[in-house]
Structure formats: C-alpha cells, structure tokens
Tab-separated table of C-alpha atoms in Angstrom:
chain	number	residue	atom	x	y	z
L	1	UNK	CA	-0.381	15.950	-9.658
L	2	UNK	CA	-1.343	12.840	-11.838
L	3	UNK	CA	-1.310	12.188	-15.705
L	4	UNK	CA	-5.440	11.312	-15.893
L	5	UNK	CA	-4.307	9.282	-19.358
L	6	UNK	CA	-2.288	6.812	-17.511
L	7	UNK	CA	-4.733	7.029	-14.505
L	8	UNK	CA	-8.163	5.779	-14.682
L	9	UNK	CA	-10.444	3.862	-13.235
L	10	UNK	CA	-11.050	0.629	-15.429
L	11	UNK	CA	-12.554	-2.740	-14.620
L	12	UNK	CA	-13.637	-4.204	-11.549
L	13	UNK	CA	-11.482	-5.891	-9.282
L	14	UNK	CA	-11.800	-9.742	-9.871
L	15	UNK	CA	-9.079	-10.702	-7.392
L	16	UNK	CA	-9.579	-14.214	-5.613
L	17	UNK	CA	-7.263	-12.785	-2.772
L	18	UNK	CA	-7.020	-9.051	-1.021
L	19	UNK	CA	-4.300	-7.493	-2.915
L	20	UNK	CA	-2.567	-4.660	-0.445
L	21	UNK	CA	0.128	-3.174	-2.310
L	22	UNK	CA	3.181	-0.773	-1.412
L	23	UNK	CA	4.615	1.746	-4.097
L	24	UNK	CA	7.215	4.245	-4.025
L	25	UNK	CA	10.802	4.808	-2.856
L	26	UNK	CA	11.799	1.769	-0.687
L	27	UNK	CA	14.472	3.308	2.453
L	28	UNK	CA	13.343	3.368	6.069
L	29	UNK	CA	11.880	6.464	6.049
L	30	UNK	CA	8.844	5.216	3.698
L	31	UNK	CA	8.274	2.738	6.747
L	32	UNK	CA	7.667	-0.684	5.000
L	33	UNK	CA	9.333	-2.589	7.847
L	34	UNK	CA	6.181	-1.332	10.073
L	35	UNK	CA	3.487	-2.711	7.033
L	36	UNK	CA	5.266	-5.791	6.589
L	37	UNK	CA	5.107	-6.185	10.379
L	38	UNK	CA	1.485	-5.363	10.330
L	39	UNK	CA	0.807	-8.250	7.468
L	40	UNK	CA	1.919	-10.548	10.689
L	41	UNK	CA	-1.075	-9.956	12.853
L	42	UNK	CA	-3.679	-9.682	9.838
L	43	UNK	CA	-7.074	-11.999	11.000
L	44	UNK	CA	-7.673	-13.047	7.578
L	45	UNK	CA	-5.603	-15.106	5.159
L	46	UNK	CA	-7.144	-14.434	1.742
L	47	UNK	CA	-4.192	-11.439	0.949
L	48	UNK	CA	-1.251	-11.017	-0.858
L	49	UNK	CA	1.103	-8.448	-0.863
L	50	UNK	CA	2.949	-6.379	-3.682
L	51	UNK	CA	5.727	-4.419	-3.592
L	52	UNK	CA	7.049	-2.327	-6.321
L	53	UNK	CA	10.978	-2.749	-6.098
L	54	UNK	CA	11.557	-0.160	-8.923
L	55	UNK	CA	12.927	2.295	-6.795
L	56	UNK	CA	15.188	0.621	-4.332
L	57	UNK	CA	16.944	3.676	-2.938
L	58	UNK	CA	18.965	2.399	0.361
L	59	UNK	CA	20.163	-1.346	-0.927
L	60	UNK	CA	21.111	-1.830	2.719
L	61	UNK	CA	17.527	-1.690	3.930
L	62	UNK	CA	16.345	-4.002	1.083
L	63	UNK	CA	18.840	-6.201	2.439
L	64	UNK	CA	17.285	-5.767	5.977
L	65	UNK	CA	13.839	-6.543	4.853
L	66	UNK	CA	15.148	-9.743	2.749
L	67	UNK	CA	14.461	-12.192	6.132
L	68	UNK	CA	10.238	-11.007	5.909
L	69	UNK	CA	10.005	-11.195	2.401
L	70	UNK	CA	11.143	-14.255	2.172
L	71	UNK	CA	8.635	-15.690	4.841
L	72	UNK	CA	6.221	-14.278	2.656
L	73	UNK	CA	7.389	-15.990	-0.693
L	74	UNK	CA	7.375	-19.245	1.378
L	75	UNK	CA	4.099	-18.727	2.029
L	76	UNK	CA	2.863	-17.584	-1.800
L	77	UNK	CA	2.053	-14.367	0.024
L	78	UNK	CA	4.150	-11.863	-1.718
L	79	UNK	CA	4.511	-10.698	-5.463
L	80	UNK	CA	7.500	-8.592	-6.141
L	81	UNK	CA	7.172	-6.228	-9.398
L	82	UNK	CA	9.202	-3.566	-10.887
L	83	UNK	CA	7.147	-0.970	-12.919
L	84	UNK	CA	7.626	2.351	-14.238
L	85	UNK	CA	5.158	5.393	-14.403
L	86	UNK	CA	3.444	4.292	-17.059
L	87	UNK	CA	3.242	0.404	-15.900
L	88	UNK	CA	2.045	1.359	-12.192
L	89	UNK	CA	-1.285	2.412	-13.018
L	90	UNK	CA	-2.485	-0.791	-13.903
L	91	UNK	CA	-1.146	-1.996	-10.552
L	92	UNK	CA	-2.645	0.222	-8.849
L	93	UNK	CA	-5.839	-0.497	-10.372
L	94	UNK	CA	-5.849	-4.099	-9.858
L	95	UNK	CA	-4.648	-3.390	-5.921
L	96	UNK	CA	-7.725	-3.808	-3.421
L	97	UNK	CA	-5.717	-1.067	-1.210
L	98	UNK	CA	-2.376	0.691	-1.090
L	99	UNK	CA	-0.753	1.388	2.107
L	100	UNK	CA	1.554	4.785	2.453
L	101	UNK	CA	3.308	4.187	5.726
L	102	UNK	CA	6.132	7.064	5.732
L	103	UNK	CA	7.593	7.789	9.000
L	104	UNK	CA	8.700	11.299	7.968
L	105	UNK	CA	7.627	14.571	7.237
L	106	UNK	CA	6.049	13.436	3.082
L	107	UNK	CA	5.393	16.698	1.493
L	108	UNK	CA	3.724	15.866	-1.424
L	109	UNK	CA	1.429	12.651	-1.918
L	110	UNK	CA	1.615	11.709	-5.187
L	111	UNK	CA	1.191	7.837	-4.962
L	112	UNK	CA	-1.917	8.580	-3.129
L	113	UNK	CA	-3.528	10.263	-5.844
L	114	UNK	CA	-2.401	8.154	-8.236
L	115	UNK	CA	-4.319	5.344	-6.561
L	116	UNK	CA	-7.635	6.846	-6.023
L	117	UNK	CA	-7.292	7.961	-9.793
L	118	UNK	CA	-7.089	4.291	-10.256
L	119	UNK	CA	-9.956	3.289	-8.637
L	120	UNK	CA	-8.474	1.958	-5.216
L	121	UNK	CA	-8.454	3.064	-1.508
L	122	UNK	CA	-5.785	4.296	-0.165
L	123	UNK	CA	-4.706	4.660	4.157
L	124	UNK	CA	-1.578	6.145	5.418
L	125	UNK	CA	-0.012	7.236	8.110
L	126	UNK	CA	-0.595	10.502	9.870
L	127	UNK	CA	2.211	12.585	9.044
L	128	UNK	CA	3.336	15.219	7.098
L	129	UNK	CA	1.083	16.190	4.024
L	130	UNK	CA	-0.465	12.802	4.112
L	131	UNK	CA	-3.445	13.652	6.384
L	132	UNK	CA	-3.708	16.639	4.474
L	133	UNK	CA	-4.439	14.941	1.031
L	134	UNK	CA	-6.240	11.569	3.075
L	135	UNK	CA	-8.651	13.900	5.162
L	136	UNK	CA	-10.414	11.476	6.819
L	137	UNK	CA	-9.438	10.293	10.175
L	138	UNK	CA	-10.468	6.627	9.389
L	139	UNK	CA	-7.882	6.458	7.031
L	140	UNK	CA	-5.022	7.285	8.431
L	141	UNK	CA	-3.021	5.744	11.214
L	142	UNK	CA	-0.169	6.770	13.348
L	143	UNK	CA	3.219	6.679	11.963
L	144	UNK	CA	5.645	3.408	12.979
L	145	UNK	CA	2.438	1.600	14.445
L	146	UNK	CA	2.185	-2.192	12.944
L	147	UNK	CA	-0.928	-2.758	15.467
L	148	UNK	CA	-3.081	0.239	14.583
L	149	UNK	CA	-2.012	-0.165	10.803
L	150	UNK	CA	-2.906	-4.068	11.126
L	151	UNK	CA	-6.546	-3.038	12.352
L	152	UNK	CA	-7.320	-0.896	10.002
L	153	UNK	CA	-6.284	-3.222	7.212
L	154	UNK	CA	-8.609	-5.773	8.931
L	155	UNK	CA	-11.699	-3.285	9.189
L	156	UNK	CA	-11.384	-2.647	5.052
L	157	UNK	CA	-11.096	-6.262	4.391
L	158	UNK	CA	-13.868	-7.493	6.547
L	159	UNK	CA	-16.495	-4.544	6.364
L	160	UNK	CA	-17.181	-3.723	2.545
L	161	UNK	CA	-19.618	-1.316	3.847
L	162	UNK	CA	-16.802	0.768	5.529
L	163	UNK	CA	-14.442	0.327	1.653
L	164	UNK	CA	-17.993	0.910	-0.310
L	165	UNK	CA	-18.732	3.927	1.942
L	166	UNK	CA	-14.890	5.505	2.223
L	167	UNK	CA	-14.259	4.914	-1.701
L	168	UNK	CA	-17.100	6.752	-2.463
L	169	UNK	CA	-16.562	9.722	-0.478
C-alpha cells in the first residue's frame, strides 16, 4: 500500500506548536469543512493546521472553504502546501497528527498508512474501510461530527499518555 523508501520514520518531532494536518483529495466528500469546523472549538491554542492543496479536485468547494481559511491565516494558524508523493512523506513526518474525515464510503486508506509509516498518529472518521484499517475505537469518530472530532483532537493534545500509548500499539 506504501513505498517504505519514501516512508519512514525519521527524527523526532521538534514542533513548538501541535501540527494537525489534512492530506488527500480536497471535495466535500473528504469532509474538511467538518475538521476545519472542529479547529473552532479546540481548548488549546498551541496548533497549526496544514493542508495539502495538491489535489484540489472540486474548485467550487475550495472556493467555499476560502472564508475559514482565511480566518486561520489571520490568525498565523494555517500553512497551506502543495506536495507530491514523494514530498508528502516528510510532511507527514513532521505532522503531530493527521485527520481523515471522509464522509463517504473510502475504500482504501492509503493516507493513513502512509502516516503511521511516517511516524505519526492518525484518527478518522468511522466509515467505510477507515475503521477497518484504524481498528481502534478511540481513534475514530463519527462521520460529519465537528464536536466529537474536536474532542478527540483535544484528548491527543492534552494526554501524551493516550498519543504515547495509541502510537505504540
């Protein structure tokens, strides 16, 4: 499912702030508008988010999200980036946690294995194939909802136990 050349685990994560990151496909169905909604209610302020815009399927959608990314860039909260298969390993790897929040039936979870390859945890949403790939229930979170997504990103951040503990499993 993964090239293990491009994905490794390297160095620790020296981030000053919690880097939660979104790759893939960006169109409705992948669900960003419910993590970006989610970054709202988040009861820390040490985060950024990144989104990879190298696949921007429905341009119509982009332009939909425009309004919250731009509150985001006001507040130094958001780095855009555009990387190819080759590139998004390393962003993976520097991520503290990637966030798969499809609202549809995903068949196949690649971007999740490409993280964990990478050395970062991984939650998504509990449809399709995801729950089949992200097994435990901890991780995962129903599809579409910003409040149960926003709690579990707040759990990770604040108990390192609970990240030590999941990553290792």
């Amino acid at each position: 499912g993964y090239n293990e050349k491009v994905f490794k685990i390297d160095d620790k994560k020296n981030n000053k702030k919690f880097i939660i990151s979104y790759f893939g496909q960006i169109l409705p169905e992948k669900g960003i508008h419910t993590l970006l909604k989610s970054l709202e209610n988040l009861k820390f302020n040490n985060w950024i988010f990144m989104l990879d815009v190298f696949h921007i399927t429905n341009k119509n959608y982009f332009r939909k999200l425009k309004p919250e990314l731009k509150k985001l860039i006001k507040k130094n909260k958001l780095k855009l980036i555009k990387c190819n298969y080759f590139e998004i390993a390393k962003y993976m790897g520097i991520s503290d946690l990637v966030v798969v929040p499809s609202e549809y039936e995903e068949q196949y979870g690649r971007v999740i294995q490409e993280t964990v390859a990478s050395g970062t945890l991984v939650i998504g949403s509990n449809i399709g194939a995801i729950p089949e790939i992200i097994d435990d229930q901890d991780l995962l979170f129903e599809p579409g909802n910003f409040i149960e997504l926003g709690l579990k990103i707040d759990q990770i951040y604040f108990d390192k136990n609970f990240r030590d503990i999941k990553f290792k499993n």
